[in-house]
């Protein structure tokens, strides 16, 4: 499948972005690119793709890719090496540290972008062979509160429902989910239900997001107070006798205790309104709607999970579904929407430090079972460090070696500044990556291992509804890049575990993973895909998406859990959980009087490693920004589209200000996508507090006390360039993909003289091809052309009139330029549709060559006199008449030649 | 009976006057044109093209013989007028003949200034003004000789270009620190210098001639800084002076040129002057455009209409050695004005616009003069450029499109 051919087949694969898990059709063009479309046969998306998925074709280039192993030299520089040397260094480094300090001195930090097979053997190597559970993943930041909540309530990390429930529900409640931007294809499914079946949509969010704007009822909740709202709902359901006494009695325990706690948390509507900040009438409307609509699905995402009480929030929601028996039936149930393409796959293989494998934990029975299955010499017997604690342990010097795969913790973890400091302390930092440079690599990685990227790697992923789909390669492996599983297996062999890591294909690993899921299971564990334990490689290649569980011998089909109990607790009963009194871990105070909320924008994903390559996606919201309520903006003298410094106890960023009443008062919102490689001062991870949920270890990324101050720049502008370049110190900048090169938006206090000098300093041959200077108005624009193409341009002007860059971007994208395009470039406006009369021939009347040629071609002019009659050319001073004669002779000669 | 109108001078201004007059009042005047040069009026602007062999000598004639005949004009070419007797209203010719006039127009043009430099009478030291000069220069140039042009103004550069094309090795000696300083600012002048040098012409700036040296025929030019340049011919192109000698015999008021009012009339009723010999408002102009305007104004007045010449914004819009150059108004930018620059070194384009109180007051264009006339209109009309200042340097089409304006003047 990796081979290039003249007529390549269309390859079915799965989108690498969010947890919806959309099927994608890729038609490789044979030149490293591919046409991308939605797979109409994939049950997650039925052919639809969101903006990010649709732009995958723009992200396939090899620019900025890490294409061969690199090792840090004694002189501090990275140098290319071969795989054998690099892997020897990996295994020697790990072995030395393990021998000296024990297995807990090493750790893996994995990613929801890994395929299940990669995840599986990384976990196997650490927990079964190296002997530590210091394996955690960026999924910790994404859905670990859901995992913990599921386990508390159900006894297992089980998502009870399926996507079809969203089509069949009459009420859909979205809690802490901007699905319109973050899970767009599912959101479209919800909207279709709303349109076609009249389903009601309730959105609970501190911000009036795009999702909220589509809601029948929007409840703008105070940050962190979700469990009070749902505690109140449970009490309301009890008070109105909407609860399902039969289900509660037969399949659950602890209802009374939970209800009692909920009543104390939410004694009456007035109190709930006071705590949550939601209008009392709206609360009642919501409760009535929920009580009166049996077919109700409650979806929750990062707004619930990324919280110091995320697990309680999850359980507060699940409580309401258990109490009404609305679970595991068509069109009803609690539903966790995961953020990553394979967070669920990671959960299945035990990618988290508090899981073992195949949905087993660290009970002695589970540890023993896995030990026997793996024939493992050194099983980890207790949980390892969860992400935030793992980096604390690194910072304390307890962990000496870290292997990071497919993620960028220096950007994405809370208190990212401390994470960077910690990374710098490592004796051995191994990074498996797609890209040559990112913030984690920049902290001083010792070994870089080129990993296969989406489109090149092959294996499986699991989406939010437990559906396992294939990711398939449709491009050859570039350079010396290798699949992650291969890299890990090679390291394992060098560590002496060759027999247990003797895999030849991803299918080998998948079979083992499937076999483990069925091993001594017999229905005791939710995750069972034993039906695939013996799948042959050909069937693996053509495997169609399926939902688990798929125990051996069980027929395929859509599966829900818990309609009739059968929970995975020891007694088979679900647990009601009494939520604690909610409070933000760090409350706003006099110095940091705002609460900083974080999230995403529509067209970017995570740290933009992939989406950042797409010019199309870069055009939506190219700049890192902070949203502020108009009243707060006024009080702090902030202006829309100005700048502000957002400061927390952990760090500060300078961001564009968006003033909007979609934002609640006292709250700030900033998207998480930018970092040190693509912006001067916009790594939001550096601002986020490191407090975590006590059960899930998930950080409270959406509530950090913060302050905001206006920042002014006198000048603003942009750069478009075909090459990488560094802007002068002190400049505010952000990079954005542009066709043909790179775009940088900038702001600065330096005036045009400074920029003129800088322009000359970056031009090796000291020739700026063209420039435009209106010094009294503070405008400077300059360009360098090479080989007839725009190579570089800089536009700087007063901050109040920032130059528009679309026309210049079109010039960069155009390649070889028409002279008129070149002449118009520095105007910042398109030359399209401009009359081009060509070089002036008659100076007196400004008559251009093209006009004259045209008059001759139409027969309107045949000699100097008739040219003069038609165009006035040559009728004043007459000095152009000889040239006119030549032009006429030339044109007539040409026409005669053509006529022949 | 037609009124006898005598035009002294058979150049471009005279031809334009006849053209306009015959279009407006054919038959009202019996026109006689007296010209010293032995041919019909020709396009003096093309002299350098003739020198460079870009244009045949015969192709420079402004109008054919028939054109003059059809308009009933008596053309006396090869006849020098020697004096005017205004008492008897007659012009005396060198031949002794006299021509009566009712109205008299001086269109005598100008002549090259011959600098008082020692050795100026040596053979081979000449000027560049008419077809006879061109003929001599061509002969000299064809011998691939060393030629020195004194003067780096428009005329000097044209002569240098023509000589170089004709095969001479040319050096231009210019007193000022930049070429064409009356039309170009330093940057445009530097670009022009590079262009000129690219054609194989050497340019010496801030160079003052001390003497021409030679035995009968010039052999070298000595500069005051001690340098010597071998020279087989020397062309003096250090400026022009209005031809006023004949007008003096008529007793009209003369300053630098023949002083005229807005109707192009001298202080004596019925006697007029147009073109390079005329001085309006204290200014003589050496360009064809104002001469044509003056001819047109005079034709209107002579045909009974009221017309007034309001003076011209000094504007130059021409090709120098094959490069389009435009200059108008306060192109240097007086203190208190604002300047906008647009350059494209790769395309050899330079634009400088001078703005005062939001109005365009001057411009220099080098390489791309497509919008020269638009700028001239803006300077003349004095409209505020505030609304389209950001597009101003990029030309009329762009400014009109992005401001949704029709700025046709």
mmCIF file of C-alpha atoms in Angstrom, chain A residues 411-645:
data_model
loop_
_atom_site.group_PDB
_atom_site.id
_atom_site.type_symbol
_atom_site.label_atom_id
_atom_site.label_comp_id
_atom_site.label_asym_id
_atom_site.label_seq_id
_atom_site.Cartn_x
_atom_site.Cartn_y
_atom_site.Cartn_z
ATOM 1 C CA UNK A 411 3.297 23.647 25.137
ATOM 2 C CA UNK A 412 0.265 21.702 26.211
ATOM 3 C CA UNK A 413 0.812 20.956 29.882
ATOM 4 C CA UNK A 414 -0.251 23.474 32.500
ATOM 5 C CA UNK A 415 2.498 25.655 33.925
ATOM 6 C CA UNK A 416 4.401 24.923 30.745
ATOM 7 C CA UNK A 417 7.299 27.108 31.835
ATOM 8 C CA UNK A 418 7.996 24.715 34.673
ATOM 9 C CA UNK A 419 7.590 21.777 32.292
ATOM 10 C CA UNK A 420 10.310 23.253 30.100
ATOM 11 C CA UNK A 421 12.578 23.703 33.091
ATOM 12 C CA UNK A 422 11.927 20.097 34.046
ATOM 13 C CA UNK A 423 12.675 18.834 30.535
ATOM 14 C CA UNK A 424 16.006 20.635 30.597
ATOM 15 C CA UNK A 425 16.982 18.699 33.720
ATOM 16 C CA UNK A 426 16.594 15.303 32.089
ATOM 17 C CA UNK A 427 19.629 13.139 31.633
ATOM 18 C CA UNK A 428 17.983 11.594 28.606
ATOM 19 C CA UNK A 429 15.152 13.118 26.588
ATOM 20 C CA UNK A 430 14.059 11.000 23.639
ATOM 21 C CA UNK A 431 11.479 12.485 21.281
ATOM 22 C CA UNK A 432 9.661 10.548 18.562
ATOM 23 C CA UNK A 433 8.311 13.212 16.261
ATOM 24 C CA UNK A 434 7.026 14.168 12.839
ATOM 25 C CA UNK A 435 8.552 17.624 12.927
ATOM 26 C CA UNK A 436 12.117 18.837 13.132
ATOM 27 C CA UNK A 437 11.401 21.590 15.616
ATOM 28 C CA UNK A 438 8.849 22.114 18.330
ATOM 29 C CA UNK A 439 8.991 23.598 21.803
ATOM 30 C CA UNK A 440 9.661 20.236 23.445
ATOM 31 C CA UNK A 441 12.494 19.445 21.050
ATOM 32 C CA UNK A 442 13.853 22.947 21.664
ATOM 33 C CA UNK A 443 14.272 22.309 25.384
ATOM 34 C CA UNK A 444 17.230 20.144 24.455
ATOM 35 C CA UNK A 445 16.105 16.702 23.311
ATOM 36 C CA UNK A 446 19.038 14.286 23.156
ATOM 37 C CA UNK A 447 17.673 11.890 20.576
ATOM 38 C CA UNK A 448 15.148 12.631 17.836
ATOM 39 C CA UNK A 449 13.436 9.700 16.175
ATOM 40 C CA UNK A 450 11.542 10.328 12.926
ATOM 41 C CA UNK A 451 8.080 8.850 13.283
ATOM 42 C CA UNK A 452 5.608 8.101 10.509
ATOM 43 C CA UNK A 453 2.846 10.692 10.239
ATOM 44 C CA UNK A 454 -0.818 10.412 9.357
ATOM 45 C CA UNK A 455 -1.121 9.080 5.837
ATOM 46 C CA UNK A 456 2.066 7.078 6.294
ATOM 47 C CA UNK A 457 1.232 4.971 9.326
ATOM 48 C CA UNK A 458 -1.095 2.060 9.556
ATOM 49 C CA UNK A 459 -3.109 0.642 12.423
ATOM 50 C CA UNK A 460 -6.307 1.283 14.343
ATOM 51 C CA UNK A 461 -7.974 4.093 16.276
ATOM 52 C CA UNK A 462 -11.097 4.134 18.457
ATOM 53 C CA UNK A 463 -13.565 6.995 18.456
ATOM 54 C CA UNK A 464 -15.897 8.364 21.134
ATOM 55 C CA UNK A 465 -18.552 5.719 20.474
ATOM 56 C CA UNK A 466 -16.144 2.779 20.888
ATOM 57 C CA UNK A 467 -15.812 2.335 17.153
ATOM 58 C CA UNK A 468 -12.525 0.933 15.982
ATOM 59 C CA UNK A 469 -11.486 2.085 12.515
ATOM 60 C CA UNK A 470 -8.392 1.622 10.457
ATOM 61 C CA UNK A 471 -5.925 4.346 9.745
ATOM 62 C CA UNK A 472 -4.233 3.275 6.561
ATOM 63 C CA UNK A 473 -1.096 4.468 4.860
ATOM 64 C CA UNK A 474 -1.585 6.024 1.449
ATOM 65 C CA UNK A 475 1.815 7.672 1.174
ATOM 66 C CA UNK A 476 5.272 6.113 1.256
ATOM 67 C CA UNK A 477 7.341 6.526 4.398
ATOM 68 C CA UNK A 478 9.422 9.642 3.745
ATOM 69 C CA UNK A 479 13.153 9.691 4.392
ATOM 70 C CA UNK A 480 13.949 7.268 7.156
ATOM 71 C CA UNK A 481 10.707 7.738 9.090
ATOM 72 C CA UNK A 482 9.339 4.613 10.787
ATOM 73 C CA UNK A 483 6.094 3.680 12.517
ATOM 74 C CA UNK A 484 6.147 4.299 16.261
ATOM 75 C CA UNK A 485 5.524 0.624 17.034
ATOM 76 C CA UNK A 486 8.588 -0.339 15.033
ATOM 77 C CA UNK A 487 10.718 2.191 16.895
ATOM 78 C CA UNK A 488 9.546 0.956 20.302
ATOM 79 C CA UNK A 489 9.974 -2.691 19.314
ATOM 80 C CA UNK A 490 13.528 -2.033 18.143
ATOM 81 C CA UNK A 491 14.365 -0.377 21.437
ATOM 82 C CA UNK A 492 12.737 -3.260 23.321
ATOM 83 C CA UNK A 493 14.859 -5.767 21.389
ATOM 84 C CA UNK A 494 18.005 -3.871 22.281
ATOM 85 C CA UNK A 495 16.927 -3.912 25.911
ATOM 86 C CA UNK A 496 16.847 -7.683 25.698
ATOM 87 C CA UNK A 497 13.111 -8.295 25.165
ATOM 88 C CA UNK A 498 13.284 -9.379 21.565
ATOM 89 C CA UNK A 499 11.069 -12.407 21.997
ATOM 90 C CA UNK A 500 8.159 -10.418 23.414
ATOM 91 C CA UNK A 501 8.466 -7.665 20.817
ATOM 92 C CA UNK A 502 8.912 -9.675 17.697
ATOM 93 C CA UNK A 503 6.252 -7.937 15.577
ATOM 94 C CA UNK A 504 6.426 -7.614 11.857
ATOM 95 C CA UNK A 505 3.290 -5.625 11.203
ATOM 96 C CA UNK A 506 0.725 -3.576 13.039
ATOM 97 C CA UNK A 507 -1.665 -6.503 12.506
ATOM 98 C CA UNK A 508 0.535 -8.708 14.726
ATOM 99 C CA UNK A 509 0.132 -6.219 17.550
ATOM 100 C CA UNK A 510 -3.579 -5.757 16.973
ATOM 101 C CA UNK A 511 -4.114 -9.525 17.244
ATOM 102 C CA UNK A 512 -2.238 -9.659 20.541
ATOM 103 C CA UNK A 513 -4.188 -6.655 21.836
ATOM 104 C CA UNK A 514 -7.472 -8.315 20.852
ATOM 105 C CA UNK A 515 -6.401 -11.562 22.478
ATOM 106 C CA UNK A 516 -5.531 -9.783 25.734
ATOM 107 C CA UNK A 517 -8.922 -8.094 25.765
ATOM 108 C CA UNK A 518 -10.569 -11.525 25.730
ATOM 109 C CA UNK A 519 -8.047 -13.170 28.041
ATOM 110 C CA UNK A 520 -9.880 -14.563 31.074
ATOM 111 C CA UNK A 521 -12.637 -12.084 30.382
ATOM 112 C CA UNK A 522 -15.952 -13.932 30.058
ATOM 113 C CA UNK A 523 -17.929 -10.735 30.313
ATOM 114 C CA UNK A 524 -16.169 -9.493 33.422
ATOM 115 C CA UNK A 525 -14.598 -6.611 31.563
ATOM 116 C CA UNK A 526 -16.362 -4.257 29.152
ATOM 117 C CA UNK A 527 -13.547 -4.112 26.624
ATOM 118 C CA UNK A 528 -13.533 -7.357 24.676
ATOM 119 C CA UNK A 529 -12.654 -7.602 21.010
ATOM 120 C CA UNK A 530 -11.789 -11.262 21.130
ATOM 121 C CA UNK A 531 -13.532 -11.764 17.784
ATOM 122 C CA UNK A 532 -10.466 -10.201 16.202
ATOM 123 C CA UNK A 533 -7.805 -12.147 18.078
ATOM 124 C CA UNK A 534 -7.172 -14.336 15.078
ATOM 125 C CA UNK A 535 -7.819 -11.885 12.264
ATOM 126 C CA UNK A 536 -5.438 -12.581 9.423
ATOM 127 C CA UNK A 537 -3.393 -9.833 7.873
ATOM 128 C CA UNK A 538 -5.494 -9.657 4.717
ATOM 129 C CA UNK A 539 -8.652 -9.213 6.766
ATOM 130 C CA UNK A 540 -6.913 -6.629 8.912
ATOM 131 C CA UNK A 541 -6.110 -4.714 5.739
ATOM 132 C CA UNK A 542 -9.737 -4.636 4.697
ATOM 133 C CA UNK A 543 -11.221 -4.420 8.187
ATOM 134 C CA UNK A 544 -14.325 -2.229 8.301
ATOM 135 C CA UNK A 545 -15.153 0.002 11.277
ATOM 136 C CA UNK A 546 -16.764 -1.883 14.163
ATOM 137 C CA UNK A 547 -17.890 -1.117 17.675
ATOM 138 C CA UNK A 548 -16.784 -2.983 20.759
ATOM 139 C CA UNK A 549 -17.532 -5.100 22.576
ATOM 140 C CA UNK A 550 -16.967 -7.849 20.010
ATOM 141 C CA UNK A 551 -16.334 -10.933 22.071
ATOM 142 C CA UNK A 552 -15.468 -14.016 20.083
ATOM 143 C CA UNK A 553 -18.545 -15.542 18.575
ATOM 144 C CA UNK A 554 -20.677 -12.438 19.072
ATOM 145 C CA UNK A 555 -22.333 -10.897 16.035
ATOM 146 C CA UNK A 556 -21.413 -7.375 15.002
ATOM 147 C CA UNK A 557 -23.854 -4.548 15.560
ATOM 148 C CA UNK A 558 -24.436 -1.334 17.401
ATOM 149 C CA UNK A 559 -23.987 -1.915 21.076
ATOM 150 C CA UNK A 560 -25.083 0.009 24.110
ATOM 151 C CA UNK A 561 -24.274 -0.701 27.719
ATOM 152 C CA UNK A 562 -26.258 -0.770 30.949
ATOM 153 C CA UNK A 563 -29.885 -0.689 29.786
ATOM 154 C CA UNK A 564 -30.453 -3.577 32.121
ATOM 155 C CA UNK A 565 -27.707 -2.959 34.617
ATOM 156 C CA UNK A 566 -24.832 -5.406 34.375
ATOM 157 C CA UNK A 567 -22.280 -2.908 35.509
ATOM 158 C CA UNK A 568 -18.638 -3.846 35.904
ATOM 159 C CA UNK A 569 -18.520 -3.338 39.633
ATOM 160 C CA UNK A 570 -18.066 -6.323 41.912
ATOM 161 C CA UNK A 571 -21.796 -6.427 42.665
ATOM 162 C CA UNK A 572 -22.833 -5.529 39.140
ATOM 163 C CA UNK A 573 -24.510 -2.320 40.342
ATOM 164 C CA UNK A 574 -23.805 1.236 39.388
ATOM 165 C CA UNK A 575 -22.741 3.762 41.983
ATOM 166 C CA UNK A 576 -24.399 7.078 42.618
ATOM 167 C CA UNK A 577 -21.698 9.504 43.658
ATOM 168 C CA UNK A 578 -22.178 12.344 46.097
ATOM 169 C CA UNK A 579 -20.322 15.284 44.595
ATOM 170 C CA UNK A 580 -18.163 17.487 46.785
ATOM 171 C CA UNK A 581 -18.950 21.168 47.187
ATOM 172 C CA UNK A 582 -17.526 22.669 44.033
ATOM 173 C CA UNK A 583 -14.942 25.414 44.126
ATOM 174 C CA UNK A 584 -12.302 26.501 41.696
ATOM 175 C CA UNK A 585 -8.946 25.296 42.963
ATOM 176 C CA UNK A 586 -7.607 28.838 42.804
ATOM 177 C CA UNK A 587 -10.135 31.604 43.247
ATOM 178 C CA UNK A 588 -9.723 34.988 41.608
ATOM 179 C CA UNK A 589 -8.352 37.585 44.026
ATOM 180 C CA UNK A 590 -7.492 41.247 44.072
ATOM 181 C CA UNK A 591 -4.286 40.835 42.093
ATOM 182 C CA UNK A 592 -5.590 38.251 39.630
ATOM 183 C CA UNK A 593 -9.189 39.250 39.436
ATOM 184 C CA UNK A 594 -10.159 37.370 36.262
ATOM 185 C CA UNK A 595 -10.676 33.686 35.619
ATOM 186 C CA UNK A 596 -8.824 32.533 32.538
ATOM 187 C CA UNK A 597 -10.666 29.944 30.493
ATOM 188 C CA UNK A 598 -8.935 28.113 27.651
ATOM 189 C CA UNK A 599 -10.126 26.273 24.585
ATOM 190 C CA UNK A 600 -9.914 25.916 20.861
ATOM 191 C CA UNK A 601 -10.791 27.673 17.643
ATOM 192 C CA UNK A 602 -12.725 26.136 14.787
ATOM 193 C CA UNK A 603 -9.962 25.633 12.267
ATOM 194 C CA UNK A 604 -6.994 24.623 14.378
ATOM 195 C CA UNK A 605 -6.234 21.510 16.290
ATOM 196 C CA UNK A 606 -3.978 21.269 19.335
ATOM 197 C CA UNK A 607 -0.555 22.816 18.736
ATOM 198 C CA UNK A 608 -1.125 23.228 14.986
ATOM 199 C CA UNK A 609 1.583 20.778 13.973
ATOM 200 C CA UNK A 610 -0.697 19.652 11.169
ATOM 201 C CA UNK A 611 -3.515 22.184 10.828
ATOM 202 C CA UNK A 612 -0.909 24.959 10.993
ATOM 203 C CA UNK A 613 0.360 23.833 7.603
ATOM 204 C CA UNK A 614 -2.891 24.687 5.851
ATOM 205 C CA UNK A 615 -3.201 28.187 4.367
ATOM 206 C CA UNK A 616 -6.950 27.732 4.162
ATOM 207 C CA UNK A 617 -7.276 26.971 7.864
ATOM 208 C CA UNK A 618 -4.926 29.810 8.780
ATOM 209 C CA UNK A 619 -7.280 32.373 7.331
ATOM 210 C CA UNK A 620 -10.066 31.992 9.896
ATOM 211 C CA UNK A 621 -8.473 33.213 13.126
ATOM 212 C CA UNK A 622 -4.787 33.639 12.413
ATOM 213 C CA UNK A 623 -3.851 35.425 15.624
ATOM 214 C CA UNK A 624 -3.733 34.274 19.239
ATOM 215 C CA UNK A 625 -6.359 36.249 21.108
ATOM 216 C CA UNK A 626 -8.088 36.766 24.405
ATOM 217 C CA UNK A 627 -11.829 37.325 24.618
ATOM 218 C CA UNK A 628 -13.013 39.951 27.057
ATOM 219 C CA UNK A 629 -16.481 41.132 28.003
ATOM 220 C CA UNK A 630 -17.157 44.726 26.848
ATOM 221 C CA UNK A 631 -17.615 46.029 30.405
ATOM 222 C CA UNK A 632 -14.352 44.479 31.531
ATOM 223 C CA UNK A 633 -12.655 45.848 28.442
ATOM 224 C CA UNK A 634 -13.905 49.328 29.255
ATOM 225 C CA UNK A 635 -12.772 49.094 32.851
ATOM 226 C CA UNK A 636 -9.308 47.969 31.808
ATOM 227 C CA UNK A 637 -9.046 50.348 28.839
ATOM 228 C CA UNK A 638 -8.813 47.466 26.398
ATOM 229 C CA UNK A 639 -9.773 48.040 22.795
ATOM 230 C CA UNK A 640 -11.111 45.550 20.320
ATOM 231 C CA UNK A 641 -8.260 44.349 18.064
ATOM 232 C CA UNK A 642 -5.715 45.985 20.343
ATOM 233 C CA UNK A 643 -3.330 43.993 22.472
ATOM 234 C CA UNK A 644 -3.255 42.929 26.100
ATOM 235 C CA UNK A 645 -0.900 41.133 28.400
#
